[in-house]
Tab-separated table of C-alpha atoms in Angstrom:
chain	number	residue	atom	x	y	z
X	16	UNK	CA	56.661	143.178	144.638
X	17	UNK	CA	53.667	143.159	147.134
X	18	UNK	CA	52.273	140.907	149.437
X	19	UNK	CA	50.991	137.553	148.714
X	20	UNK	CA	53.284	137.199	145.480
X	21	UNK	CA	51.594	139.817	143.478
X	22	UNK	CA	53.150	141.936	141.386
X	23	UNK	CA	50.609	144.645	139.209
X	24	UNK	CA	53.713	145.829	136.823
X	25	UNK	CA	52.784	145.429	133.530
X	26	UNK	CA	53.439	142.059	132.088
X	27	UNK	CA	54.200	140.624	135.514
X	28	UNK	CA	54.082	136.949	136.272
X	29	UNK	CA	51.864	136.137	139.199
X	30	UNK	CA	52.856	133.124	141.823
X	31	UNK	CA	50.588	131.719	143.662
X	32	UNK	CA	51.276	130.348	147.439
X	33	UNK	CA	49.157	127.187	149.691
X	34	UNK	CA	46.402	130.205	150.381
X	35	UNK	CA	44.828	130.183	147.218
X	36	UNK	CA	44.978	126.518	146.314
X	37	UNK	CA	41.058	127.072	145.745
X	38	UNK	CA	41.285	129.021	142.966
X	39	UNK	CA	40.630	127.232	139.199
X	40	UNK	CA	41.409	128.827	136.060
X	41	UNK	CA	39.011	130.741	134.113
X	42	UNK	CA	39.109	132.327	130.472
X	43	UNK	CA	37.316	135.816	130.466
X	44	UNK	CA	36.980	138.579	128.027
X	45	UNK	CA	37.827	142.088	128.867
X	46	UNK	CA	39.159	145.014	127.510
X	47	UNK	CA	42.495	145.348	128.977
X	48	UNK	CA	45.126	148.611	128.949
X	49	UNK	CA	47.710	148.330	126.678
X	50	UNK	CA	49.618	151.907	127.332
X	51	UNK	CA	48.481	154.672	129.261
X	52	UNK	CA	49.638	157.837	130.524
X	53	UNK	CA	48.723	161.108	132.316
X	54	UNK	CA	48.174	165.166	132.202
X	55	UNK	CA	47.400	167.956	133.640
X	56	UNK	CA	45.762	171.441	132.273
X	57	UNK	CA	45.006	174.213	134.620
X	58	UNK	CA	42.795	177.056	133.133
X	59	UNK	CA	43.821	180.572	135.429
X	60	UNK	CA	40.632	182.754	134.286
X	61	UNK	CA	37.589	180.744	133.304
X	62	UNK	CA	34.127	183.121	133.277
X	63	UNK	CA	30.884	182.622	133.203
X	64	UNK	CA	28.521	184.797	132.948
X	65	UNK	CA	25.610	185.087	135.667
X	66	UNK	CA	22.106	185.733	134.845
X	67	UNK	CA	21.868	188.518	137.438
X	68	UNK	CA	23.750	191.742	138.831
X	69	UNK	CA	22.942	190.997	142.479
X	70	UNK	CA	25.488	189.703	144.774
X	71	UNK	CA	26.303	186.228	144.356
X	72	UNK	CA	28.066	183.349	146.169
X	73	UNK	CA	29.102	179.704	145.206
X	74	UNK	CA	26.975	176.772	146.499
X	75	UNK	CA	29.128	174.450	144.834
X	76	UNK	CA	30.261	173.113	141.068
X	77	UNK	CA	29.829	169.833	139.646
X	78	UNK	CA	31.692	168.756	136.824
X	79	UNK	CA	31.334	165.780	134.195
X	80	UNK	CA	33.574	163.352	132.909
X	81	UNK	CA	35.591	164.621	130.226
X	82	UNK	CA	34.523	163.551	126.560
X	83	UNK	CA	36.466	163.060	123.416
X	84	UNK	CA	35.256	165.450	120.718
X	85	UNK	CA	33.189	163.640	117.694
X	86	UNK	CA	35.244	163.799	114.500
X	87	UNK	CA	38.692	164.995	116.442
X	88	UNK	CA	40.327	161.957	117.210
X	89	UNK	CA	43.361	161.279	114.735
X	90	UNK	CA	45.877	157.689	115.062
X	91	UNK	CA	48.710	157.898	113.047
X	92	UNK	CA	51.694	155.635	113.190
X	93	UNK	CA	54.678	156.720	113.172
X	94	UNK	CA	56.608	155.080	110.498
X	95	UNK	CA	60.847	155.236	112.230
X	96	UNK	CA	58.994	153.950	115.450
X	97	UNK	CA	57.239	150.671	115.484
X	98	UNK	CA	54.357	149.893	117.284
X	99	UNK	CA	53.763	153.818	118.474
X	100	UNK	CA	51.173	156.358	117.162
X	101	UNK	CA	50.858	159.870	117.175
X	102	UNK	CA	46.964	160.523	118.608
X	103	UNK	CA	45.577	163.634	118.339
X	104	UNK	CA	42.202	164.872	120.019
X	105	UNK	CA	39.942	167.160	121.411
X	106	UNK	CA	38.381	166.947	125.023
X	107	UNK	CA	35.432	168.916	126.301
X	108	UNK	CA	34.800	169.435	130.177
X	109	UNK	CA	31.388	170.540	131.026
X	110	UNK	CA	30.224	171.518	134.349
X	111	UNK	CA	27.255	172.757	136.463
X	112	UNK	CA	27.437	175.700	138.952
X	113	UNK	CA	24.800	176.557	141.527
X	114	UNK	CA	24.922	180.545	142.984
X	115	UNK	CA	23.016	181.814	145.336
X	116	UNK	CA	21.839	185.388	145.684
X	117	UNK	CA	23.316	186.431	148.833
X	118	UNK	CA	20.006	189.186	149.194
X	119	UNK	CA	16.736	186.892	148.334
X	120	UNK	CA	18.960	182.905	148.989
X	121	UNK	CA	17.810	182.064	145.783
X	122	UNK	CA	19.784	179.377	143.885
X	123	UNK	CA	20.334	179.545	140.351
X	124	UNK	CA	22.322	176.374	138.132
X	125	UNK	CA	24.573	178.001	135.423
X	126	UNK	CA	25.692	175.524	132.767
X	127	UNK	CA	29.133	176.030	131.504
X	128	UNK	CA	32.050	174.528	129.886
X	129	UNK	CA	36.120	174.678	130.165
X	130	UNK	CA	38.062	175.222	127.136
X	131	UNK	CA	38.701	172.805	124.476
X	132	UNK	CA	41.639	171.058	125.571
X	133	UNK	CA	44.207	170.102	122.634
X	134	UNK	CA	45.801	166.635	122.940
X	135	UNK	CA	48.744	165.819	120.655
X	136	UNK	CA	50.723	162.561	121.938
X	137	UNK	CA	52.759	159.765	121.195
X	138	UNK	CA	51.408	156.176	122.751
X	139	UNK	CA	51.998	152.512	122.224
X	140	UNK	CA	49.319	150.714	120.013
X	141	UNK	CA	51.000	147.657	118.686
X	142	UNK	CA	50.419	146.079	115.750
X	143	UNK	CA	47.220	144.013	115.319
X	144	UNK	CA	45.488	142.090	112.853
X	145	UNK	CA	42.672	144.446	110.759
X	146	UNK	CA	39.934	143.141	112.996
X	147	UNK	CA	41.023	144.065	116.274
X	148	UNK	CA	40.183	147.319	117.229
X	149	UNK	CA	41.755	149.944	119.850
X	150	UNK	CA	39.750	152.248	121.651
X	151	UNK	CA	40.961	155.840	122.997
X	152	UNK	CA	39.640	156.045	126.618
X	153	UNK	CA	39.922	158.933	128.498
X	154	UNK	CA	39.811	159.919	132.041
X	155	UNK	CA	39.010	163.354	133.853
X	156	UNK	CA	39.246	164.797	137.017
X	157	UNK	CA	38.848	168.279	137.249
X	158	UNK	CA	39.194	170.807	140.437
X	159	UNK	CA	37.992	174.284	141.445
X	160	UNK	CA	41.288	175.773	142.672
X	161	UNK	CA	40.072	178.860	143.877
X	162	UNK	CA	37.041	180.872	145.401
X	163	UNK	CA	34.826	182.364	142.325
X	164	UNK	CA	34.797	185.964	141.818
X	165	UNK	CA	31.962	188.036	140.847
X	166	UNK	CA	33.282	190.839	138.392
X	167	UNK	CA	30.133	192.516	137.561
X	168	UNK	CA	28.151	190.089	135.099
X	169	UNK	CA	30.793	187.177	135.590
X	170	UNK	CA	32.330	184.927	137.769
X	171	UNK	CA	36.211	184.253	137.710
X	172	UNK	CA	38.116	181.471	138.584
X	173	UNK	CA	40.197	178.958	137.827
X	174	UNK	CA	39.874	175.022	137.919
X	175	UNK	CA	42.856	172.516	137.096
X	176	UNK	CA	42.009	169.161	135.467
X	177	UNK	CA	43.985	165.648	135.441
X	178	UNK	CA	43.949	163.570	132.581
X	179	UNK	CA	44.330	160.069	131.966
X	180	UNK	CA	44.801	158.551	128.144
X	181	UNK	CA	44.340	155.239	128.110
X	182	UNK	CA	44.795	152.395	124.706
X	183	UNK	CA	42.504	149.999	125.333
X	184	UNK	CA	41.831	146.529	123.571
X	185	UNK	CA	39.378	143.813	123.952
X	186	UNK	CA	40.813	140.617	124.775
X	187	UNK	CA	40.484	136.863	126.164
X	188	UNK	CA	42.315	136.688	129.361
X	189	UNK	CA	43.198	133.280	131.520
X	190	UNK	CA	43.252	134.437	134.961
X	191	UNK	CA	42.883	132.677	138.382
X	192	UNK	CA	39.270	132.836	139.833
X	193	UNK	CA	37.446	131.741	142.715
X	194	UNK	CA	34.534	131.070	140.703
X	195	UNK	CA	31.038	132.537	140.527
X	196	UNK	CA	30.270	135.755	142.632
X	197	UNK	CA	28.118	134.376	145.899
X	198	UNK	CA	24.596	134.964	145.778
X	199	UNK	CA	24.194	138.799	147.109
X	200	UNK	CA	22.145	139.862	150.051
X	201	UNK	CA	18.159	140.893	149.261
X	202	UNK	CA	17.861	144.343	148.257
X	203	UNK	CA	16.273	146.644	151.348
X	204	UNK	CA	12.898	147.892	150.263
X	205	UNK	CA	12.073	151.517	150.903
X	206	UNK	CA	9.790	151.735	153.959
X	207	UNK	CA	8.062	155.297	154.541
X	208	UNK	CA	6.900	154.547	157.815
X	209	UNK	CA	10.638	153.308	158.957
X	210	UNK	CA	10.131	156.134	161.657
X	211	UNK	CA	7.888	154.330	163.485
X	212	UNK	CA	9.633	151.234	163.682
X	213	UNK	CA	13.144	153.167	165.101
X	214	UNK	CA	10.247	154.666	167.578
X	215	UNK	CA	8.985	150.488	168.296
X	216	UNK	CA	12.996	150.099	169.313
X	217	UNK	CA	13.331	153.188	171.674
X	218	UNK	CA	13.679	152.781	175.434
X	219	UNK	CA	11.084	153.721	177.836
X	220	UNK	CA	11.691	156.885	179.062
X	221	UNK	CA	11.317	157.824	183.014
X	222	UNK	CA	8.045	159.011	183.753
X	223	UNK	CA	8.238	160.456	187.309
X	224	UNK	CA	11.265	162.732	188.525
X	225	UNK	CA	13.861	161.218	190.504
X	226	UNK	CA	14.258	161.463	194.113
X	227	UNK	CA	17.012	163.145	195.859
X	228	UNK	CA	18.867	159.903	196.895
X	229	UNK	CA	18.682	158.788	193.116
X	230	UNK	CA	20.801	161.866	191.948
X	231	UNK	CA	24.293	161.152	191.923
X	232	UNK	CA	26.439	163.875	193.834
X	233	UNK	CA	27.958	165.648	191.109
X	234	UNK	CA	24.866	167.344	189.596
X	235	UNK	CA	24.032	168.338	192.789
X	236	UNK	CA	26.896	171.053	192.900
C-alpha cells in the first residue's frame, strides 16, 4: 500500500480521501498491460571489426531500442493451460560505436549489431473476442560491461542487455481525472544574439584599482 490510498498492484482498488474531492470521472482509451515480465542476456565476446589497423580507443557506444524481428513472432496457446500462450520471437539490438585514432584524433562511427536473441516464453493473454487484438511490446536496455579491446582488426567486448516482454491490449478505461491538461507555458524561441543580452545583465566592473585602505587585510599577507 502507498501513500494517499494508492495501491499500483495489478487489479488493485483505488480509495480516494477529502484531497482529491476535485477529481470527476473520465472514460479514456489506452492500451493497458495485461502480463509482463523480464530478462536478461549478456553477450561475453561481441567483435566488430574496425576499418583501420592504427591504434584505437572508445569515444562512446550508443545503442537502439531493441526490435522484434519481422516474420518471427509466434502465439500459441497452450491447450492444458487456459488463458496462457507460448510466444516465440526474435529480437535484434543494433548499436553505433564512435573510435578514435589515438595517432591523427580522428573519429570514425562503426555500425554494428548484437546477436539475435532467441525468446521462447510462456505469458498470460486471456481470452478475447476475435476483434480484439494483443500486441507483443518489447523493451531494451542494453550495457557496455567492459572496456573494448582492439585485437588487431577488431574490437572485443562484451555488453549485457535487460529485457522487458510486455502483452498489451487496447482498452476503455474509467479512471479519476482532474480534467484537461492546463494551458502550457509559450515555447522559448531560439535567440542567436542571447549573448548579448546575458552581457545587458552583467555588473559594472571596477574601473580604477583600489586603494590600500579598500583592501581587506587578508590579501595583504
Amino acid at each position: 500500500m502507498m501513500e494517499n490510498n494508492f495501491d499500483l498492484s495489478p487489479g488493485a482498488t483505488v480509495s480516494l480521501d477529502h484531497k482529491f474531492s476535485d477529481l470527476i470521472a473520465e472514460c479514456i482509451i489506452v492500451d493497458k498491460v495485461y502480463a509482463h515480465c523480464q530478462q536478461r542476456e549478456c553477450f561475453e565476446d561481441i567483435r566488430v571489426s574496425v576499418p583501420q589497423c592504427g591504434k584505437l580507443e572508445l569515444v562512446d557506444i550508443t545503442f537502439n531500442p531493441g526490435e522484434i524481428i519481422d516474420q518471427t513472432l509466434v502465439i500459441t496457446p497452450i491447450p492444458h493451460r487456459p488463458h496462457f500462450s507460448r510466444v516465440r520471437f526474435r529480437v535484434l539490438i543494433t548499436f553505433v560505436l564512435h573510435v578514435r585514432d589515438i595517432k591523427t584524433g580522428v573519429i570514425t562511427p562503426i555500425v554494428g549489431q548484437l546477436p539475435e536473441i532467441q525468446k521462447d516464453i510462456v505469458i498470460f493473454i486471456p481470452q478475447a473476442r476475435d476483434e480484439f487484438a494483443f500486441e507483443i511490446v518489447i523493451e531494451t536496455a542494453s550495457q557496455l560491461l567492459n572496456q573494448p579491446i582492439q585485437d588487431g582488426e577488431e574490437l572485443v567486448f562484451a555488453v549485457g542487455t535487460f529485457i522487458i516482454v510486455k502483452v498489451v491490449g487496447r482498452v476503455q478505461l474509467f479512471v479519476p481525472a482532474f480534467g484537461f491538461c492546463p494551458e502550457p507555458p509559450d515555447c522559448e524561441e531560439f535567440a542567436p544574439d542571447a549573448i548579448c543580452d546575458d552581457f545587458d545583465q552583467e555588473p559594472f566592473p571596477e574601473f580604477f584599482p583600489r586603494q590600500l585602505q579598500d583592501i581587506p587585510e587578508d590579501e595583504l599577507f
